[in-house]
N, CA, C and O atoms as a DFTB+ gen file, in Angstrom:
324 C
 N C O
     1  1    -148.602      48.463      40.544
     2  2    -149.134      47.198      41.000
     3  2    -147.973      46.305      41.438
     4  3    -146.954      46.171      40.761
     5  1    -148.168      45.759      42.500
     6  2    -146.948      44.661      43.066
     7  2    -147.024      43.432      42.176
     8  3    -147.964      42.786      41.713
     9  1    -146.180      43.373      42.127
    10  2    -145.650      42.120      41.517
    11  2    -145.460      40.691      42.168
    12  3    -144.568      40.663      43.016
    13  1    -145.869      39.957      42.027
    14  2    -145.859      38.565      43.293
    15  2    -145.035      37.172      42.945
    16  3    -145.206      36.407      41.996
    17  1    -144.179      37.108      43.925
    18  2    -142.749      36.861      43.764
    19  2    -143.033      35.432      43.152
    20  3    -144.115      34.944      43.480
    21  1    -142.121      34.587      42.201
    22  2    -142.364      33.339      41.564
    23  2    -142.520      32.492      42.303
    24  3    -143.398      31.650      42.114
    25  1    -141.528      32.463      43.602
    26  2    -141.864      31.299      44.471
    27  2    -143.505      31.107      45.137
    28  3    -144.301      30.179      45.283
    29  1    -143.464      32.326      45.380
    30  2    -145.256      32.301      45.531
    31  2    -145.859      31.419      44.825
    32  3    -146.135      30.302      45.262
    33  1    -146.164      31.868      43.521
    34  2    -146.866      31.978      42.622
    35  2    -146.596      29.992      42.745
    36  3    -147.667      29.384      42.771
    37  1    -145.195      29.006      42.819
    38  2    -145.099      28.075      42.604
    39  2    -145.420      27.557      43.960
    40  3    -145.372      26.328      44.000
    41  1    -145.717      28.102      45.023
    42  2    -146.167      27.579      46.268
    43  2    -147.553      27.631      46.318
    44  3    -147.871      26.757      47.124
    45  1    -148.637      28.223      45.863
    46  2    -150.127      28.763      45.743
    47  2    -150.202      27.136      44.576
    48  3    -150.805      26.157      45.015
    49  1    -149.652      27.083      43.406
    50  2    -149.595      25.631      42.435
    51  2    -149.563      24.564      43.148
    52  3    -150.505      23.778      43.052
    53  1    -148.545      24.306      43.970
    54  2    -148.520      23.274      44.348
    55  2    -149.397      22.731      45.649
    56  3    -149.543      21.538      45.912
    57  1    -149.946      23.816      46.402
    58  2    -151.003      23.731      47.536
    59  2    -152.390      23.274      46.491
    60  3    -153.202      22.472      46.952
    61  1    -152.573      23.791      45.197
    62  2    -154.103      23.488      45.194
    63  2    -153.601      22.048      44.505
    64  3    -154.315      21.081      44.771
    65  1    -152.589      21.842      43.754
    66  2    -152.492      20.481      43.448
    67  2    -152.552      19.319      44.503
    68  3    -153.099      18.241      44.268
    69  1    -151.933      19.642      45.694
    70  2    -152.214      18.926      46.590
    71  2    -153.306      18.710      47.129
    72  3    -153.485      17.529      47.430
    73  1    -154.486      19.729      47.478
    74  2    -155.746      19.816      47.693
    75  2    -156.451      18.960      46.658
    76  3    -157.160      18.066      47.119
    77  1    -156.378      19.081      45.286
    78  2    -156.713      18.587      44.502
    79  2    -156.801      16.995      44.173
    80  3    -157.787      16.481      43.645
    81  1    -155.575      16.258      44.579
    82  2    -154.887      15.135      44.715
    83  2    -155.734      14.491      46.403
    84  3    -156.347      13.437      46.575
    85  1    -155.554      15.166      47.006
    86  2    -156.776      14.881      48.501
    87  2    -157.622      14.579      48.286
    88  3    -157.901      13.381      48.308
    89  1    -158.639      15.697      47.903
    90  2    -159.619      15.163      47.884
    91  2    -160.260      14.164      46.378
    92  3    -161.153      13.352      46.622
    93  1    -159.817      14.275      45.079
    94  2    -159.847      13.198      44.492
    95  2    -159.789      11.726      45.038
    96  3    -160.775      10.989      45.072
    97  1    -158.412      11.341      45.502
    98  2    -158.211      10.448      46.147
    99  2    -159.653       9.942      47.379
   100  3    -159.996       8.765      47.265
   101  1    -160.555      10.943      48.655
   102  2    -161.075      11.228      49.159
   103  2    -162.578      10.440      48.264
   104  3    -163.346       9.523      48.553
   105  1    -162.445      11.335      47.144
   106  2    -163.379      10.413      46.188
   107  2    -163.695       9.279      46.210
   108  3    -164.787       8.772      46.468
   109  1    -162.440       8.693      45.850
   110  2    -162.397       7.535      45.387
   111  2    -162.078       6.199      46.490
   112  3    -162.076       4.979      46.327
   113  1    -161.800       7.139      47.747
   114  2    -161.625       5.547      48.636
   115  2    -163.427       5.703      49.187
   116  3    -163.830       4.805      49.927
   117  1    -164.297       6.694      48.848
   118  2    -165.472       6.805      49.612
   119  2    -166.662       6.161      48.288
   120  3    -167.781       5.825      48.674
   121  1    -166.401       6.067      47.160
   122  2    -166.763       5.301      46.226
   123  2    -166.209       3.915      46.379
   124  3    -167.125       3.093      46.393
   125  1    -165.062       3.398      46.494
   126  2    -164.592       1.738      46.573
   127  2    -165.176       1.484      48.193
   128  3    -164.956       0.349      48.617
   129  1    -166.007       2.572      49.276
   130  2    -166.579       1.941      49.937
   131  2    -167.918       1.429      49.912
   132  3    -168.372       0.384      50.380
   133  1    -168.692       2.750      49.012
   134  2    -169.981       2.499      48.375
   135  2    -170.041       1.043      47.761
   136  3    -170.791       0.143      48.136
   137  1    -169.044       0.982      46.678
   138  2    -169.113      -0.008      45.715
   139  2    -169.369      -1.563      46.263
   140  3    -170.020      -2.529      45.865
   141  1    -168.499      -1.272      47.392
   142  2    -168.376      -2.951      48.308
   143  2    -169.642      -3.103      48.887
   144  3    -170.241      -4.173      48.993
   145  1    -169.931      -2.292      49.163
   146  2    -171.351      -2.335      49.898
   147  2    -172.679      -2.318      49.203
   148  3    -173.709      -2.863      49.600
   149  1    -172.483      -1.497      47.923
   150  2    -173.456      -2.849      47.108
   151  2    -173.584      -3.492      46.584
   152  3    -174.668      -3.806      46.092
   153  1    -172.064      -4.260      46.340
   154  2    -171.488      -5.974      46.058
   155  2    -172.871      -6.180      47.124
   156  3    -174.095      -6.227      47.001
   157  1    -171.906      -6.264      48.177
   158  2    -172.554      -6.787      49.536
   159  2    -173.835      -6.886      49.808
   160  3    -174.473      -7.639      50.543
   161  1    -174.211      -5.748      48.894
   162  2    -176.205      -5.763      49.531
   163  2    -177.045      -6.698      48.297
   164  3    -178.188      -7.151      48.234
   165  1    -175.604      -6.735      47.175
   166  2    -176.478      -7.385      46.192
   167  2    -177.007      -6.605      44.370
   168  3    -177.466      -7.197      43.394
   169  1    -176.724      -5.310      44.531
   170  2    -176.514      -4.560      44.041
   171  2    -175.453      -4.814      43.161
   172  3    -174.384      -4.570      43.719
   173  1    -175.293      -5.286      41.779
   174  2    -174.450      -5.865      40.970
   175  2    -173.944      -4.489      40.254
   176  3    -172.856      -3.962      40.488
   177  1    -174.985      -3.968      39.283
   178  2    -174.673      -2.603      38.529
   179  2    -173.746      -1.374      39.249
   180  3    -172.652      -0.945      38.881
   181  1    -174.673      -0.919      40.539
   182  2    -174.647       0.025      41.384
   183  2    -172.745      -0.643      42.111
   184  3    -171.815       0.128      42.349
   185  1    -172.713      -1.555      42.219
   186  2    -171.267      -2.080      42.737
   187  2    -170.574      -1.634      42.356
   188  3    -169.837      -0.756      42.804
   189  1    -170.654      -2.472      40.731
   190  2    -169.583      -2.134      39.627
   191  2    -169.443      -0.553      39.356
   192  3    -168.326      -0.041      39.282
   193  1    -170.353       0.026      39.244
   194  2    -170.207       1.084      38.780
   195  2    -169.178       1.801      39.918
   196  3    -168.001       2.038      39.648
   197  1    -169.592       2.012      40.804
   198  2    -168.951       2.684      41.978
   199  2    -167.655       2.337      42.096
   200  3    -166.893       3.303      42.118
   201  1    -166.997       0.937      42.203
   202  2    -166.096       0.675      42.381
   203  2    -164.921       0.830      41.066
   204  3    -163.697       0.809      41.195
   205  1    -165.681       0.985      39.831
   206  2    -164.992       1.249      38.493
   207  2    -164.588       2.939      39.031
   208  3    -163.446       3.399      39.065
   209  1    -165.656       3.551      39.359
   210  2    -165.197       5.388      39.601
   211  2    -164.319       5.284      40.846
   212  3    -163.386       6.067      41.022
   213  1    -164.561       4.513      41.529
   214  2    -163.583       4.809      42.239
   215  2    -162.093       4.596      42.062
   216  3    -161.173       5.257      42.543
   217  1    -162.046       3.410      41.180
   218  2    -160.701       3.528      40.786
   219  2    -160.401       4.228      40.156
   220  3    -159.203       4.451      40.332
   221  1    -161.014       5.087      39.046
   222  2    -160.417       6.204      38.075
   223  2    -159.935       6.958      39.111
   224  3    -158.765       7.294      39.294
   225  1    -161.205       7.286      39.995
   226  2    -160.714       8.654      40.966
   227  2    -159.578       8.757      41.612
   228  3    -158.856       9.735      41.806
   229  1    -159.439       7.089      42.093
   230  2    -157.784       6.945      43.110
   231  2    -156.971       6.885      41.840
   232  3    -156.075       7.691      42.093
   233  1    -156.755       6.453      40.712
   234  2    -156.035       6.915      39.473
   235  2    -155.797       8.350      39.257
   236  3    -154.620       8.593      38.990
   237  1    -156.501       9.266      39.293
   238  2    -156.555      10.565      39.257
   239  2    -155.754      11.243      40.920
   240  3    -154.792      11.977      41.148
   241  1    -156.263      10.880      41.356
   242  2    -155.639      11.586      42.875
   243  2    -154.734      10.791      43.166
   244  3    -154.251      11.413      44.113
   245  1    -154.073       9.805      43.070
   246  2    -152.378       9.237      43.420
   247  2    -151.760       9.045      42.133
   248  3    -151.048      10.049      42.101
   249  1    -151.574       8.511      41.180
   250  2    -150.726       8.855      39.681
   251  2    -151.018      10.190      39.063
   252  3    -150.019      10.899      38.946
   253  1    -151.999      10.635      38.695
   254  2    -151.806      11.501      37.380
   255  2    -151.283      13.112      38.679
   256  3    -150.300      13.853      38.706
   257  1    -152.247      13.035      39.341
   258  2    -152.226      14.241      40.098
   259  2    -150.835      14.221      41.575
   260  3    -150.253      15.247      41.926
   261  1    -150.655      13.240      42.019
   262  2    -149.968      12.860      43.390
   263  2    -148.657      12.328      42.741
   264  3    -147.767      12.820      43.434
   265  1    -148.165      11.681      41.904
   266  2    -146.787      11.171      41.426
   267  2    -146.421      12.573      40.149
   268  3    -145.444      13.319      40.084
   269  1    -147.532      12.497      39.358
   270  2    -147.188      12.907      38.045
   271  2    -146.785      14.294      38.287
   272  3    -145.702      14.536      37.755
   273  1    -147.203      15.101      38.796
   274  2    -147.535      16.402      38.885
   275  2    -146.932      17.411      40.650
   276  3    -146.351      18.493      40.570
   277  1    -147.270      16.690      42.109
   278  2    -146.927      17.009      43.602
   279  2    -146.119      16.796      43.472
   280  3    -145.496      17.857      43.423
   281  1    -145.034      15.447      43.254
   282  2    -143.652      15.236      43.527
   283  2    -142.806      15.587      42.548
   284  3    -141.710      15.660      43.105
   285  1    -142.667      15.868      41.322
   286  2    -141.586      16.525      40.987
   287  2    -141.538      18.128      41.394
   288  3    -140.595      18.917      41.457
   289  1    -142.870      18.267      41.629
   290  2    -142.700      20.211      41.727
   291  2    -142.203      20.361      43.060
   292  3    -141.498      21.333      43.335
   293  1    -142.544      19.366      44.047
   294  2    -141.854      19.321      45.744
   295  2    -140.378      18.957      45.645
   296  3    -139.681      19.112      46.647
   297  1    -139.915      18.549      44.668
   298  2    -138.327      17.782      44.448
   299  2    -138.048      19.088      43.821
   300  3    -137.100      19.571      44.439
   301  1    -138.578      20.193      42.518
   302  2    -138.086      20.594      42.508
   303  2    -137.488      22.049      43.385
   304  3    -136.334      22.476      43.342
   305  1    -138.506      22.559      44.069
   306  2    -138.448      23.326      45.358
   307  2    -137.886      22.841      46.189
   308  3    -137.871      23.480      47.241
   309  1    -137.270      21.720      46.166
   310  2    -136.815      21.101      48.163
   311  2    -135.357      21.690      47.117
   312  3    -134.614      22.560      47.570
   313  1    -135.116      21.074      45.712
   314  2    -133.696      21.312      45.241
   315  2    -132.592      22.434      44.881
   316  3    -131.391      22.582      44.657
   317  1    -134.157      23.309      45.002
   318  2    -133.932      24.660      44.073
   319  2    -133.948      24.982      42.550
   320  3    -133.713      26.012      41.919
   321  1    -134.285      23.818      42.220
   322  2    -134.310      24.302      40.291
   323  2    -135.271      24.876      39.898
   324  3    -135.351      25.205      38.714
C-alpha cells in the first residue's frame, strides 16, 4: 500500500480548514443579513436570534477556525517547520 507523503496529508488539512472557515463565515454574514431584516420588518425575537448566530458563526469562521487554526498552519508551510 502507498504511503501518502506528509505534506499531502498537511495540504488536504489545511484546504478543508479553509473550506470550513468559508463557509462558516458564509453563515454568518447571511444570518447578520436575515437578522437586520427582521429588526427591520419588526421581528424583535427572530432579529435577535439571527443576528446572535450570526455572530457565533463569524466567531467560528474568522477567530477560532481562520486566525486560530489557517494561519499558523499557512506560516508554518510558507516557513518550512
Amino acid at each position: 500500500m502507498a504511503r501518502i507523503p506528509e505534506f499531502a496529508v498537511e495540504l488536504f488539512e489545511l484546504l478543508a480548514l479553509v473550506v470550513g472557515s468559508g463557509v462558516a463565515s458564509m453563515i454568518g454574514v447571511e444570518l447578520e443579513r436575515v437578522g437586520v431584516a427582521g429588526l427591520a420588518g419588526g421581528d424583535l425575537a427572530v432579529g435577535l436570534w439571527a443576528v446572535a448566530m450570526g455572530l457565533v458563526a463569524l466567531y467560528v469562521g474568522v477567530v477560532a477556525l481562520g486566525y486560530e487554526q489557517v494561519l499558523p498552519r499557512v506560516r508554518a508551510l510558507a516557513g518550512g517547520t
